[in-house]
Structure formats: structure tokens, C-alpha cells
Short mmCIF file of C-alpha atoms (C1' of nucleotides) in Angstrom, two decimals:
data_model
loop_
_atom_site.label_atom_id
_atom_site.label_comp_id
_atom_site.label_asym_id
_atom_site.label_seq_id
_atom_site.Cartn_x
_atom_site.Cartn_y
_atom_site.Cartn_z
CA UNK A 1 4.53 -31.69 -11.28
CA UNK A 2 0.81 -31.51 -10.74
CA UNK A 3 -0.71 -28.81 -8.51
CA UNK A 4 -2.15 -31.51 -6.26
CA UNK A 5 0.87 -33.40 -5.02
CA UNK A 6 3.55 -30.78 -5.08
CA UNK A 7 6.04 -30.71 -2.28
CA UNK A 8 4.84 -29.43 1.08
CA UNK A 9 7.19 -26.49 1.29
CA UNK A 10 6.11 -25.23 -2.14
CA UNK A 11 2.46 -25.64 -1.24
CA UNK A 12 3.02 -23.48 1.87
CA UNK A 13 5.01 -20.89 0.00
CA UNK A 14 2.50 -20.45 -2.74
CA UNK A 15 -0.37 -20.13 -0.24
CA UNK A 16 1.61 -17.73 1.88
CA UNK A 17 2.30 -15.57 -1.13
CA UNK A 18 -1.33 -15.39 -2.01
CA UNK A 19 -2.34 -14.40 1.50
CA UNK A 20 0.53 -11.97 2.09
CA UNK A 21 -0.20 -10.23 -1.21
CA UNK A 22 -3.82 -9.70 -0.29
CA UNK A 23 -3.42 -8.80 3.39
CA UNK A 24 0.21 -7.79 3.96
CA UNK A 25 2.39 -8.99 6.75
CA UNK A 26 0.42 -7.52 9.63
CA UNK A 27 -2.92 -8.77 8.37
CA UNK A 28 -1.88 -12.30 7.74
CA UNK A 29 -1.70 -15.01 10.43
CA UNK A 30 0.22 -18.24 10.37
CA UNK A 31 -3.16 -20.00 10.78
CA UNK A 32 -4.32 -18.31 7.52
CA UNK A 33 -1.31 -19.70 5.71
CA UNK A 34 -1.71 -23.19 7.15
CA UNK A 35 -5.41 -23.33 6.15
CA UNK A 36 -4.82 -21.99 2.63
CA UNK A 37 -1.98 -24.45 2.02
CA UNK A 38 -3.94 -27.29 3.41
CA UNK A 39 -1.34 -28.10 6.09
CA UNK A 40 -0.96 -26.88 9.68
CA UNK A 41 0.89 -24.36 11.79
CA UNK A 42 3.66 -26.78 12.86
CA UNK A 43 4.52 -27.47 9.24
CA UNK A 44 4.75 -23.83 8.32
CA UNK A 45 7.24 -23.28 11.13
CA UNK A 46 9.05 -26.53 10.39
CA UNK A 47 9.83 -25.45 6.85
CA UNK A 48 10.38 -21.71 7.26
CA UNK A 49 11.30 -21.38 10.98
CA UNK A 50 8.99 -18.35 11.43
CA UNK A 51 6.35 -16.20 9.87
CA UNK A 52 8.95 -13.46 9.61
CA UNK A 53 11.46 -15.57 7.62
CA UNK A 54 8.81 -16.86 5.32
CA UNK A 55 7.61 -13.33 4.67
CA UNK A 56 11.06 -12.02 3.90
CA UNK A 57 11.67 -14.79 1.45
CA UNK A 58 8.44 -14.05 -0.35
CA UNK A 59 8.97 -10.26 -0.23
CA UNK A 60 12.40 -10.35 -1.80
CA UNK A 61 11.18 -12.64 -4.59
CA UNK A 62 8.21 -10.32 -5.23
CA UNK A 63 10.47 -7.39 -5.31
CA UNK A 64 12.69 -9.07 -7.88
CA UNK A 65 9.60 -10.19 -9.83
CA UNK A 66 8.50 -6.60 -10.04
CA UNK A 67 11.69 -4.90 -10.93
CA UNK A 68 13.79 -7.44 -12.79
CA UNK A 69 11.69 -7.33 -15.99
CA UNK A 70 11.91 -3.52 -15.89
CA UNK A 71 15.61 -3.48 -15.46
CA UNK A 72 16.12 -6.16 -18.16
CA UNK A 73 14.15 -4.21 -20.83
CA UNK A 74 15.66 -0.88 -19.86
CA UNK A 75 19.05 -2.34 -20.49
CA UNK A 76 18.03 -4.10 -23.73
CA UNK A 77 19.70 -2.99 -26.94
CA UNK A 78 16.62 -1.58 -28.69
CA UNK A 79 15.83 1.74 -30.36
CA UNK A 80 14.12 4.21 -28.03
CA UNK A 81 10.60 3.95 -29.44
CA UNK A 82 10.65 0.14 -29.58
CA UNK A 83 12.02 -0.01 -26.07
CA UNK A 84 9.30 2.18 -24.58
CA UNK A 85 6.56 0.23 -26.31
CA UNK A 86 8.05 -3.10 -25.19
CA UNK A 87 8.48 -1.85 -21.63
CA UNK A 88 4.93 -0.68 -21.24
CA UNK A 89 3.52 -3.80 -22.95
CA UNK A 90 5.52 -6.30 -20.86
CA UNK A 91 4.84 -4.52 -17.56
CA UNK A 92 1.15 -4.26 -18.27
CA UNK A 93 0.93 -7.94 -19.00
CA UNK A 94 2.89 -8.78 -15.86
CA UNK A 95 0.53 -6.64 -13.75
CA UNK A 96 -2.56 -8.06 -15.34
CA UNK A 97 -1.31 -11.54 -14.25
CA UNK A 98 -0.35 -10.33 -10.73
CA UNK A 99 -2.21 -7.09 -9.96
CA UNK A 100 -1.52 -7.19 -6.23
CA UNK A 101 2.25 -7.44 -6.65
CA UNK A 102 3.14 -3.70 -6.54
CA UNK A 103 0.80 -2.89 -3.71
CA UNK A 104 2.42 -5.60 -1.68
CA UNK A 105 5.93 -4.39 -2.36
CA UNK A 106 5.24 -0.70 -1.91
CA UNK A 107 3.09 -0.94 1.14
CA UNK A 108 5.68 -3.06 2.93
CA UNK A 109 8.23 -0.36 2.15
CA UNK A 110 6.06 2.53 3.17
CA UNK A 111 7.88 3.24 6.38
CA UNK A 112 11.33 4.69 5.97
CA UNK A 113 12.71 2.53 8.74
CA UNK A 114 10.94 -0.60 7.46
CA UNK A 115 13.13 -3.73 7.66
CA UNK A 116 12.21 -4.24 3.98
CA UNK A 117 13.98 -1.11 3.03
CA UNK A 118 17.25 -2.36 4.56
CA UNK A 119 16.69 -5.74 2.94
CA UNK A 120 16.34 -4.25 -0.46
CA UNK A 121 19.18 -1.83 -0.06
CA UNK A 122 21.69 -4.67 -0.15
CA UNK A 123 20.35 -5.87 -3.56
CA UNK A 124 20.97 -3.40 -6.22
CA UNK A 125 23.43 -0.54 -5.58
CA UNK A 126 22.94 1.36 -8.84
CA UNK A 127 22.95 -1.46 -11.31
CA UNK A 128 23.31 1.21 -13.99
CA UNK A 129 20.58 2.77 -15.99
CA UNK A 130 21.12 2.25 -19.72
CA UNK A 131 17.79 3.95 -20.40
CA UNK A 132 18.77 7.34 -19.06
CA UNK A 133 22.03 7.05 -20.95
CA UNK A 134 20.16 6.22 -24.11
CA UNK A 135 17.84 9.23 -23.64
CA UNK A 136 20.82 11.47 -23.14
CA UNK A 137 22.45 10.13 -26.31
CA UNK A 138 19.32 10.81 -28.30
CA UNK A 139 19.15 14.30 -26.84
CA UNK A 140 22.79 14.92 -27.79
CA UNK A 141 21.91 14.01 -31.40
CA UNK A 142 19.00 16.46 -31.26
CA UNK A 143 16.41 13.76 -31.75
CA UNK A 144 14.53 14.56 -28.58
CA UNK A 145 14.30 17.51 -26.24
CA UNK A 146 16.93 17.86 -23.49
CA UNK A 147 15.37 17.64 -19.95
CA UNK A 148 15.92 15.81 -16.66
CA UNK A 149 15.32 12.30 -17.79
CA UNK A 150 14.73 10.95 -14.28
CA UNK A 151 11.37 12.64 -14.69
CA UNK A 152 10.66 10.49 -17.76
CA UNK A 153 11.70 7.38 -15.95
CA UNK A 154 9.40 8.21 -13.08
CA UNK A 155 6.51 9.25 -15.34
CA UNK A 156 6.54 5.96 -17.29
CA UNK A 157 6.62 3.81 -14.17
CA UNK A 158 3.86 5.94 -12.71
CA UNK A 159 1.57 5.66 -15.63
CA UNK A 160 2.04 1.94 -15.94
CA UNK A 161 2.00 0.87 -12.28
CA UNK A 162 -0.27 3.33 -10.50
CA UNK A 163 -3.54 2.31 -12.19
CA UNK A 164 -3.09 -1.15 -10.72
CA UNK A 165 -2.39 0.17 -7.26
CA UNK A 166 -5.53 2.26 -7.39
CA UNK A 167 -7.56 -0.38 -9.30
CA UNK A 168 -10.41 -0.50 -6.76
CA UNK A 169 -10.71 3.25 -6.59
CA UNK A 170 -10.82 3.52 -10.28
CA UNK A 171 -13.34 0.80 -10.67
CA UNK A 172 -15.58 2.52 -8.10
CA UNK A 173 -15.14 6.00 -9.59
CA UNK A 174 -15.62 5.02 -13.20
CA UNK A 175 -18.05 2.21 -12.51
CA UNK A 176 -16.06 -0.58 -14.26
CA UNK A 177 -16.15 -4.29 -14.09
CA UNK A 178 -12.77 -6.11 -13.83
CA UNK A 179 -12.91 -6.91 -17.50
CA UNK A 180 -13.58 -3.32 -18.43
CA UNK A 181 -10.68 -2.20 -16.17
CA UNK A 182 -8.28 -4.63 -17.93
CA UNK A 183 -9.53 -3.32 -21.29
CA UNK A 184 -8.60 0.20 -20.18
CA UNK A 185 -5.21 -1.05 -19.14
CA UNK A 186 -4.75 -2.63 -22.57
CA UNK A 187 -5.55 0.68 -24.24
CA UNK A 188 -2.82 2.28 -22.14
CA UNK A 189 -0.26 0.20 -23.98
CA UNK A 190 -0.65 2.68 -26.80
CA UNK A 191 -1.62 5.76 -24.84
CA UNK A 192 1.43 5.90 -22.60
CA UNK A 193 4.11 5.47 -25.27
CA UNK A 194 2.34 7.93 -27.50
CA UNK A 195 2.28 10.52 -24.73
CA UNK A 196 5.90 10.04 -23.79
CA UNK A 197 7.15 10.02 -27.32
CA UNK A 198 5.10 13.03 -28.41
CA UNK A 199 6.45 15.03 -25.55
CA UNK A 200 10.01 13.97 -26.08
CA UNK A 201 9.98 14.75 -29.81
CA UNK A 202 8.32 18.11 -29.42
CA UNK A 203 10.82 20.93 -29.40
CA UNK A 204 11.26 22.24 -25.88
CA UNK B 1 -6.24 25.63 21.31
CA UNK B 2 -2.65 24.71 22.11
CA UNK B 3 -1.21 21.38 21.16
CA UNK B 4 -0.49 20.64 24.80
CA UNK B 5 -3.92 20.78 26.45
CA UNK B 6 -6.18 19.86 23.60
CA UNK B 7 -9.15 17.57 24.42
CA UNK B 8 -8.44 13.88 25.08
CA UNK B 9 -10.51 12.57 22.16
CA UNK B 10 -8.54 14.81 19.72
CA UNK B 11 -5.24 13.79 21.18
CA UNK B 12 -6.09 10.16 20.66
CA UNK B 13 -7.43 10.72 17.20
CA UNK B 14 -4.39 12.58 16.01
CA UNK B 15 -2.02 10.04 17.47
CA UNK B 16 -4.12 7.20 15.98
CA UNK B 17 -3.91 8.87 12.57
CA UNK B 18 -0.15 9.11 12.69
CA UNK B 19 0.30 5.49 13.69
CA UNK B 20 -2.39 4.05 11.30
CA UNK B 21 -0.88 6.03 8.38
CA UNK B 22 2.54 4.52 9.08
CA UNK B 23 1.62 0.96 9.93
CA UNK B 24 -1.83 0.39 8.56
CA UNK B 25 -4.73 -1.24 10.51
CA UNK B 26 -3.18 -4.64 10.98
CA UNK B 27 0.25 -3.28 12.01
CA UNK B 28 -1.17 -0.93 14.64
CA UNK B 29 -2.14 -1.93 18.25
CA UNK B 30 -4.41 -0.09 20.62
CA UNK B 31 -1.47 0.07 22.96
CA UNK B 32 0.53 1.95 20.30
CA UNK B 33 -2.14 4.55 20.01
CA UNK B 34 -2.40 4.90 23.76
CA UNK B 35 1.32 5.50 24.14
CA UNK B 36 1.54 7.94 21.24
CA UNK B 37 -1.39 9.93 22.58
CA UNK B 38 0.00 9.96 26.11
CA UNK B 39 -3.20 8.28 27.47
CA UNK B 40 -4.09 4.61 28.01
CA UNK B 41 -6.01 1.75 26.35
CA UNK B 42 -9.11 2.30 28.46
CA UNK B 43 -9.49 5.91 27.19
CA UNK B 44 -9.06 4.88 23.58
CA UNK B 45 -11.97 2.46 23.97
CA UNK B 46 -13.99 4.93 26.04
CA UNK B 47 -13.93 7.54 23.32
CA UNK B 48 -14.11 5.41 20.21
CA UNK B 49 -15.68 2.16 21.40
CA UNK B 50 -13.17 -0.01 19.43
CA UNK B 51 -10.00 0.02 17.40
CA UNK B 52 -12.18 -0.77 14.34
CA UNK B 53 -14.50 2.20 14.79
CA UNK B 54 -11.60 4.57 15.34
CA UNK B 55 -9.93 3.27 12.26
CA UNK B 56 -12.97 3.70 10.06
CA UNK B 57 -13.43 7.24 11.21
CA UNK B 58 -9.84 8.04 10.36
CA UNK B 59 -9.91 6.19 7.04
CA UNK B 60 -12.94 8.05 5.80
CA UNK B 61 -11.47 11.43 6.72
CA UNK B 62 -8.21 10.49 4.98
CA UNK B 63 -10.03 9.33 1.87
CA UNK B 64 -11.90 12.62 1.77
CA UNK B 65 -8.67 14.54 2.47
CA UNK B 66 -7.12 12.83 -0.54
CA UNK B 67 -9.88 13.18 -3.07
CA UNK B 68 -11.85 16.27 -2.04
CA UNK B 69 -9.13 18.71 -3.25
CA UNK B 70 -8.95 16.86 -6.54
CA UNK B 71 -12.67 16.93 -7.08
CA UNK B 72 -12.90 20.51 -6.21
CA UNK B 73 -10.26 21.65 -8.63
CA UNK B 74 -11.56 19.41 -11.38
CA UNK B 75 -14.94 21.11 -11.02
CA UNK B 76 -13.42 24.58 -10.89
CA UNK B 77 -14.31 27.05 -13.61
CA UNK B 78 -10.88 27.49 -15.10
CA UNK B 79 -9.32 27.30 -18.58
CA UNK B 80 -7.86 23.90 -19.32
CA UNK B 81 -4.12 24.83 -18.93
CA UNK B 82 -4.61 26.75 -15.77
CA UNK B 83 -6.68 23.95 -14.35
CA UNK B 84 -4.06 21.34 -14.98
CA UNK B 85 -1.25 23.47 -13.53
CA UNK B 86 -3.33 24.21 -10.46
CA UNK B 87 -4.31 20.62 -9.94
CA UNK B 88 -0.75 19.37 -10.09
CA UNK B 89 0.53 22.14 -7.88
CA UNK B 90 -2.09 21.78 -5.17
CA UNK B 91 -1.86 18.02 -5.15
CA UNK B 92 1.91 18.06 -4.89
CA UNK B 93 1.84 20.43 -2.01
CA UNK B 94 -0.80 18.29 -0.24
CA UNK B 95 1.30 15.22 -0.71
CA UNK B 96 4.53 16.89 0.45
CA UNK B 97 2.65 17.76 3.70
CA UNK B 98 1.22 14.33 4.07
CA UNK B 99 3.21 11.90 2.01
CA UNK B 100 1.81 8.71 3.70
CA UNK B 101 -1.80 9.63 2.99
CA UNK B 102 -2.24 7.85 -0.36
CA UNK B 103 -0.37 4.68 0.68
CA UNK B 104 -2.69 4.44 3.63
CA UNK B 105 -5.84 4.88 1.57
CA UNK B 106 -4.90 2.62 -1.31
CA UNK B 107 -3.31 -0.16 0.76
CA UNK B 108 -6.44 -0.48 2.89
CA UNK B 109 -8.49 -0.77 -0.26
CA UNK B 110 -6.25 -3.26 -1.90
CA UNK B 111 -8.57 -6.19 -1.41
CA UNK B 112 -11.67 -6.14 -3.53
CA UNK B 113 -13.77 -7.36 -0.64
CA UNK B 114 -12.20 -4.93 1.79
CA UNK B 115 -14.69 -3.32 4.16
CA UNK B 116 -13.17 0.00 3.19
CA UNK B 117 -14.40 -0.47 -0.44
CA UNK B 118 -17.95 -0.87 0.77
CA UNK B 119 -17.49 2.10 3.13
CA UNK B 120 -16.33 4.32 0.27
CA UNK B 121 -18.93 3.05 -2.18
CA UNK B 122 -21.61 4.87 -0.24
CA UNK B 123 -19.86 8.22 -0.37
CA UNK B 124 -19.64 9.42 -4.00
CA UNK B 125 -21.83 7.85 -6.62
CA UNK B 126 -20.50 9.66 -9.67
CA UNK B 127 -20.42 13.21 -8.46
CA UNK B 128 -19.96 14.17 -12.08
CA UNK B 129 -16.60 14.87 -13.77
CA UNK B 130 -16.50 18.37 -15.15
CA UNK B 131 -12.88 17.82 -16.22
CA UNK B 132 -13.70 15.07 -18.76
CA UNK B 133 -16.61 17.30 -20.02
CA UNK B 134 -14.25 20.21 -20.43
CA UNK B 135 -11.72 18.02 -22.32
CA UNK B 136 -14.46 16.93 -24.66
CA UNK B 137 -15.61 20.45 -25.27
CA UNK B 138 -12.04 21.52 -26.18
CA UNK B 139 -11.79 18.51 -28.50
CA UNK B 140 -15.06 19.48 -30.23
CA UNK B 141 -13.61 22.94 -30.79
CA UNK B 142 -10.53 21.36 -32.34
CA UNK B 143 -8.13 22.76 -29.71
CA UNK B 144 -6.92 19.37 -28.60
CA UNK B 145 -6.79 15.86 -30.03
CA UNK B 146 -9.84 13.65 -29.61
CA UNK B 147 -9.13 10.55 -27.42
CA UNK B 148 -10.51 8.60 -24.43
CA UNK B 149 -10.07 11.25 -21.79
CA UNK B 150 -10.37 8.79 -18.95
CA UNK B 151 -6.79 7.95 -19.94
CA UNK B 152 -5.74 11.51 -19.34
CA UNK B 153 -7.52 11.60 -16.03
CA UNK B 154 -5.72 8.43 -14.95
CA UNK B 155 -2.34 9.56 -16.35
CA UNK B 156 -2.35 12.86 -14.41
CA UNK B 157 -3.24 11.24 -11.13
CA UNK B 158 -0.60 8.50 -11.70
CA UNK B 159 2.19 10.93 -12.36
CA UNK B 160 1.36 13.08 -9.38
CA UNK B 161 0.54 10.50 -6.79
CA UNK B 162 2.62 7.46 -7.67
CA UNK B 163 6.04 9.04 -6.91
CA UNK B 164 4.95 9.56 -3.32
CA UNK B 165 3.76 5.96 -3.00
CA UNK B 166 7.10 4.70 -4.25
CA UNK B 167 9.11 7.37 -2.47
CA UNK B 168 11.36 4.93 -0.65
CA UNK B 169 12.11 2.92 -3.72
CA UNK B 170 12.92 6.00 -5.74
CA UNK B 171 15.13 7.31 -3.02
CA UNK B 172 17.05 4.05 -2.95
CA UNK B 173 17.29 3.67 -6.65
CA UNK B 174 18.33 7.25 -7.39
CA UNK B 175 20.28 7.73 -4.11
CA UNK B 176 18.32 10.76 -2.95
CA UNK B 177 17.95 12.48 0.34
CA UNK B 178 14.47 13.46 1.43
CA UNK B 179 15.15 17.06 0.43
CA UNK B 180 16.40 16.01 -2.95
CA UNK B 181 13.33 13.87 -3.48
CA UNK B 182 11.06 16.79 -2.64
CA UNK B 183 13.00 18.96 -5.06
CA UNK B 184 12.28 16.37 -7.73
CA UNK B 185 8.63 16.49 -6.88
CA UNK B 186 8.66 20.29 -7.19
CA UNK B 187 10.13 20.04 -10.64
CA UNK B 188 7.30 17.72 -11.63
CA UNK B 189 4.89 20.58 -11.12
CA UNK B 190 6.22 21.93 -14.47
CA UNK B 191 7.07 18.56 -16.05
CA UNK B 192 3.65 16.89 -15.74
CA UNK B 193 1.47 19.74 -17.15
CA UNK B 194 3.93 20.25 -19.94
CA UNK B 195 3.80 16.56 -20.89
CA UNK B 196 0.07 16.41 -20.76
CA UNK B 197 -0.51 19.64 -22.67
CA UNK B 198 2.02 18.92 -25.33
CA UNK B 199 0.36 15.59 -25.97
CA UNK B 200 -3.13 16.99 -26.09
CA UNK B 201 -2.19 19.87 -28.42
CA UNK B 202 -0.29 17.66 -30.77
CA UNK B 203 -2.53 16.59 -33.74
CA UNK B 204 -3.35 12.88 -33.34
"C1'" DG C 1 8.09 -35.21 7.66
"C1'" DT C 2 3.75 -34.78 9.82
"C1'" DC C 3 0.59 -34.40 13.46
"C1'" DT C 4 -1.67 -33.14 18.24
"C1'" DA C 5 -1.25 -30.68 22.12
"C1'" DT C 6 0.26 -26.99 24.53
"C1'" DA C 7 3.21 -23.09 26.29
"C1'" DC C 8 3.48 -18.31 26.45
"C1'" DG C 9 2.81 -13.67 25.33
"C1'" DG C 10 0.36 -9.84 23.50
"C1'" DC C 11 -3.96 -8.52 21.78
"C1'" DG C 12 -8.61 -5.89 22.24
"C1'" DA C 13 -11.87 -4.88 25.43
"C1'" DT C 14 -14.08 -4.03 29.96
"C1'" DA C 15 -15.09 -3.88 35.14
"C1'" DG C 16 -14.92 -1.16 38.88
"C1'" DA C 17 -12.54 2.15 41.89
"C1'" DC C 18 -11.79 6.99 42.07
"C1'" DG D 1 -13.48 11.23 32.49
"C1'" DT D 2 -9.69 8.71 33.93
"C1'" DC D 3 -7.06 5.03 35.80
"C1'" DT D 4 -5.47 0.05 37.24
"C1'" DA D 5 -6.21 -4.45 36.99
"C1'" DT D 6 -7.74 -8.25 34.65
"C1'" DC D 7 -10.39 -11.29 31.45
"C1'" DG D 8 -10.55 -14.21 27.52
"C1'" DC D 9 -8.89 -14.85 23.08
"C1'" DC D 10 -5.84 -15.61 19.53
"C1'" DG D 11 -1.33 -14.99 17.90
"C1'" DT D 12 3.45 -17.48 17.12
"C1'" DA D 13 6.26 -21.04 18.19
"C1'" DT D 14 7.60 -25.55 19.94
"C1'" DA D 15 7.72 -30.32 22.32
"C1'" DG D 16 7.02 -34.83 21.65
"C1'" DA D 17 4.44 -38.85 19.67
"C1'" DC D 18 4.14 -41.29 15.45
#
DNA sequence: GTCTATACGGCGATAGAC
DNA sequence: GTCTATCGCCGTATAGAC
């Protein structure tokens, strides 16, 4: 289907996603969405009943879009080293395509009593974490040091995702163009796994 | 000065900061601020002329509050290992006191053409980075491996700050209370420097 | 399904009394 | 400096014609 004559509801949803990702729920108006989708306010409400409903739909999709690839790779049947390289590579590519995605998700979950927290809570009640299990198995075999592997989990996600959240600060501080920033992110595909693996393999 | 009878402008500013940090600019109303400061809308506008002006004042202070401690420690005259430990420790304590600070700063700078980006740009035009210089000196002496040290800079900040940005997601995923989460953050005061130093000292 | 017109409330901001 | 009352605008949402 061509981008021009796609169905109205899809046109609205895609425009809404763009605007919500940039400005968040509070900063976005239904008028914004109507204009960006080349429709009008009445149509937005016709298809999605309210700004709130439209937002929730997009938020949940964005949340899944952010975390499904991670979960999938973490549960893949791959040797530790390959898994870490693959995880960092895939996540980085995802974030390069959609750099505003994590800021959108996290900033809408900033408040502990945010509706989004409740919304997400229903989704994934501990869908298991094969990665932690795998690390523990390697540690039992004596291949890596034995530590609290939640820290490793958190550290990998931090090093991959945070630079995109703080993209504008980094660009200002280090005086980078967008292209240079992305180059730096590409270099991290080697840097991050090397750091993690060096640490894990080094005797505690 | 007691918290009860502090000056009106301060009362408003502190309340505004609390509300802005939780809900951002778009999610906050002048009425919110008036209620939380136990005053009224007229007074808010009397002291700060507009919601926008009040916000900018608070944003700039929050930005400084976030990055001044970092810059100060990075420019301290300390051996590498001690500097990294101190940096991680101080930052973690700052974030435990004020966990919403980084989300506030980064989410208001999410858009490349955000007014906040321009505002910040005027502040610190490359105030020098003694930390990178120090790393390069150590590398020249052969004490640590020679790499792009911007990556180290970014990785440390990521590992310290990101967990607080994603606090609510982590708490959901790992089923943690706030106290347990903070305990995890305390443990990172050892984990992060160990990871960084192990990597740096390991021959490339 | 799509549009125009409009209802209705909440928003930021100010006027004017005290 | 502080308050009440109010203005004018813009937000979401809907009614009703086509």
C-alpha cells in the first residue's frame, strides 16, 4: 500500500505516533495530530474515541517495540558471547531507526502512579529471564566470575539505551553532528560487549 | 528559615519544582503550582511573570544541579581509581536524593529544536574535560589500554544515571520495592568502578 | 466515513480592590 | 503583596449535514 492513499485510521495513528514521540502526551494536542495526518479533529475522535485511547494504544505498541526484541534475544539459544554481541547490535540498530522511542516510553512512566505503569504491569509478569540463568550456568562452570547478574543486565541496557536518551546533551557536550553521533553509537557495538566480557572473564 | 513561613516566592518555586519534575512542562498547570505552594494563580504570575519563565528558571537550575557535581569531580585532582569511585558514589547519592532530576532534564531536551537545548547551549561551551586528558595520560604511561575515551565517559554516565531513569520499569521487571531498588543502586557503587577499571587495565 | 460548526471546560494571564 | 473575579483563548469532544 502506498504511503499516499493508506487508510485514514493508519494515517492518523502514524502521525500521532510521530507527534507523541516528540512531545509526549501532555505536549501533544488533538489539533497537532489532525494536522500532521492531513485529516481533522472529528476524524481522530471518530477512529480512536479520544486522545487518551489513541495514546494508550500507541504507548503499548511502543513499549512492546522497545522490549520485545530484547526479550527475544535474551531467550535465544546462543552462546554467551554471541548473544551479547547480537543484543547490542540489534538494539543499537533499532534505536538508530527510532531514537525517540525509549525517551517516550520512560518519560511516560516517570511517575510511580502513572496510568502507564498499571497498563504495563498487566503485560509481562516475569516472562522468565533465560539470560540470567545462562550467566549463572557459566559461573557454575567457572567460565565467568560469580556476581549478582542483575547488575550485568542493568549495565548492558544502560550502556546501549542511555546514550540515545541523552543524545542531545552528548551532541552539545562533545560538539557532534547527528552523523558523528551515530558513528559513536556504531563503535559502541564493539566497546560494550568487550567491556562486559572482559569484566566477566576476569577472575573476581 | 523554617519551612512554614518561608518567603512566598521560594514557596512557589519549590512547589513548582516538585510538580514540574513529576509531570514535566506540558503536564503541569499554573493551578497545580498554586495549590501545591498554598498560594494562588495571581501570585505565581506576580512573582515569575509566566509559567514559561518559572519553568526556564527551574530547568536551568536542575540542569546545573545534575551536571555541576559531575564536572567538578571530573576536574578534581585525584588518581584515576579514586576519581571513578568518588564520581559513582557521589552521583548515586545525588540521584537517590532526587531520582526525578535526570528524567526531567533529559525529557525536556528530547526534541532537537527544544527551547531548552538553545538555553543550555549558551551555558558551557566545552569547559574542558580533565578526565579524558587524565585517561590519555595513563594510557601513554601504559597503565591502561588505549581506546576512544569518550566511550568510557559515556559508559560511566550511562551505568550510573540510566537505572534511575528506568526505575519504574526495573522495579516492575525485577519485582522490587523502592528500598530494594535503592539497595541495588548502592551495590552499583562497587560494580560500576570494578567493571570500568577491570576493562581499562586489561591489555587490549 | 468525512466534514463544518459548535458546545463546554480548563488553561494562562491580568485587572482592580484591599 | 495578596486576593477575587474575570477575560479570552484553546483544548477535547460531539452533533448533525452530506
